[in-house]
Amino acid sequence: MLDYADDDNYTEKIEKLVTMTVAAAKGIVPVGQVALPLAQIANGDLAPPEIRDFIRALSRILQGERDPLKLAEALTPELAEIMWDTLDQIDAPLPETGEAEPVGLTFEELIEKVAEACSGEVMLWQQLWSLTEQLSADENLPPDIRALGSVLRKILAGERQKFILDELAPHHRGPVEQLLDWLIAQAVTPER
């Protein structure tokens, strides 16, 4: 599942797992979306034992554990430091989203941003979560735009089944299907 041969790759994967754990602990993403991959890594034999210990500590954070000494007791000093940073990130307040000036995105840019957000860009995910909620709920928008907002929100929530494409207008269906195909491929064979 995770390959730790390349140190930069190793660091990048740890950072993504920490980012997603922080997002789940703050309620930005559903806990289940993060808990399953963590459990698979922690209980598998593809990661080194010290990484599995670290992943188990991240899982305990998702279950509500916040005592840094208990969380770090089985970790190497380097991983213990990352654990402390993770707890600091969870305690840090979220940036104010406020009533910012709306950002104009083309349809293609919106699809690209959803792909980025689903790849671990937590702050972007949070912004798109709000945007897609607005798109899907705004009665003043055309039905095809509301449907697009609804489908992209489902994708942000982790839905990968293609039946959701049925809700879309034909001109939106192809690019969103490509997005789903890409996300499914990423889940099966993550970038190395």
PDB file of N, CA and C in Angstrom, residues 180-191:
ATOM      1  N   LEU A 180     -13.785  11.356 -11.967  1.00  0.00           N
ATOM      2  CA  LEU A 180     -14.020  10.128 -11.199  1.00  0.00           C
ATOM      3  C   LEU A 180     -13.030   9.034 -11.588  1.00  0.00           C
ATOM      4  N   ASP A 181     -12.802   8.864 -12.884  1.00  0.00           N
ATOM      5  CA  ASP A 181     -11.844   7.851 -13.345  1.00  0.00           C
ATOM      6  C   ASP A 181     -10.458   8.119 -12.770  1.00  0.00           C
ATOM      7  N   TRP A 182     -10.053   9.383 -12.777  1.00  0.00           N
ATOM      8  CA  TRP A 182      -8.740   9.747 -12.246  1.00  0.00           C
ATOM      9  C   TRP A 182      -8.660   9.468 -10.744  1.00  0.00           C
ATOM     10  N   LEU A 183      -9.700   9.848 -10.009  1.00  0.00           N
ATOM     11  CA  LEU A 183      -9.704   9.616  -8.559  1.00  0.00           C
ATOM     12  C   LEU A 183      -9.676   8.126  -8.240  1.00  0.00           C
ATOM     13  N   ILE A 184     -10.410   7.333  -9.000  1.00  0.00           N
ATOM     14  CA  ILE A 184     -10.414   5.877  -8.798  1.00  0.00           C
ATOM     15  C   ILE A 184      -9.026   5.319  -9.091  1.00  0.00           C
ATOM     16  N   ALA A 185      -8.398   5.788 -10.163  1.00  0.00           N
ATOM     17  CA  ALA A 185      -7.045   5.325 -10.505  1.00  0.00           C
ATOM     18  C   ALA A 185      -6.049   5.713  -9.415  1.00  0.00           C
ATOM     19  N   GLN A 186      -6.202   6.903  -8.839  1.00  0.00           N
ATOM     20  CA  GLN A 186      -5.310   7.336  -7.767  1.00  0.00           C
ATOM     21  C   GLN A 186      -5.463   6.462  -6.535  1.00  0.00           C
ATOM     22  N   ALA A 187      -6.674   6.031  -6.263  1.00  0.00           N
ATOM     23  CA  ALA A 187      -6.917   5.179  -5.095  1.00  0.00           C
ATOM     24  C   ALA A 187      -6.304   3.799  -5.290  1.00  0.00           C
ATOM     25  N   VAL A 188      -6.292   3.317  -6.526  1.00  0.00           N
ATOM     26  CA  VAL A 188      -5.763   1.985  -6.822  1.00  0.00           C
ATOM     27  C   VAL A 188      -4.247   2.010  -6.929  1.00  0.00           C
ATOM     28  N   THR A 189      -3.700   2.991  -7.640  1.00  0.00           N
ATOM     29  CA  THR A 189      -2.247   3.093  -7.826  1.00  0.00           C
ATOM     30  C   THR A 189      -1.803   4.512  -7.524  1.00  0.00           C
ATOM     31  N   PRO A 190      -1.593   4.845  -6.229  1.00  0.00           N
ATOM     32  CA  PRO A 190      -1.184   6.200  -5.877  1.00  0.00           C
ATOM     33  C   PRO A 190       0.151   6.557  -6.536  1.00  0.00           C
ATOM     34  N   GLU A 191       0.336   7.860  -6.769  1.00  0.00           N
ATOM     35  CA  GLU A 191       1.584   8.325  -7.376  1.00  0.00           C
ATOM     36  C   GLU A 191       2.757   7.942  -6.509  1.00  0.00           C
TER      37      GLU A 191
END
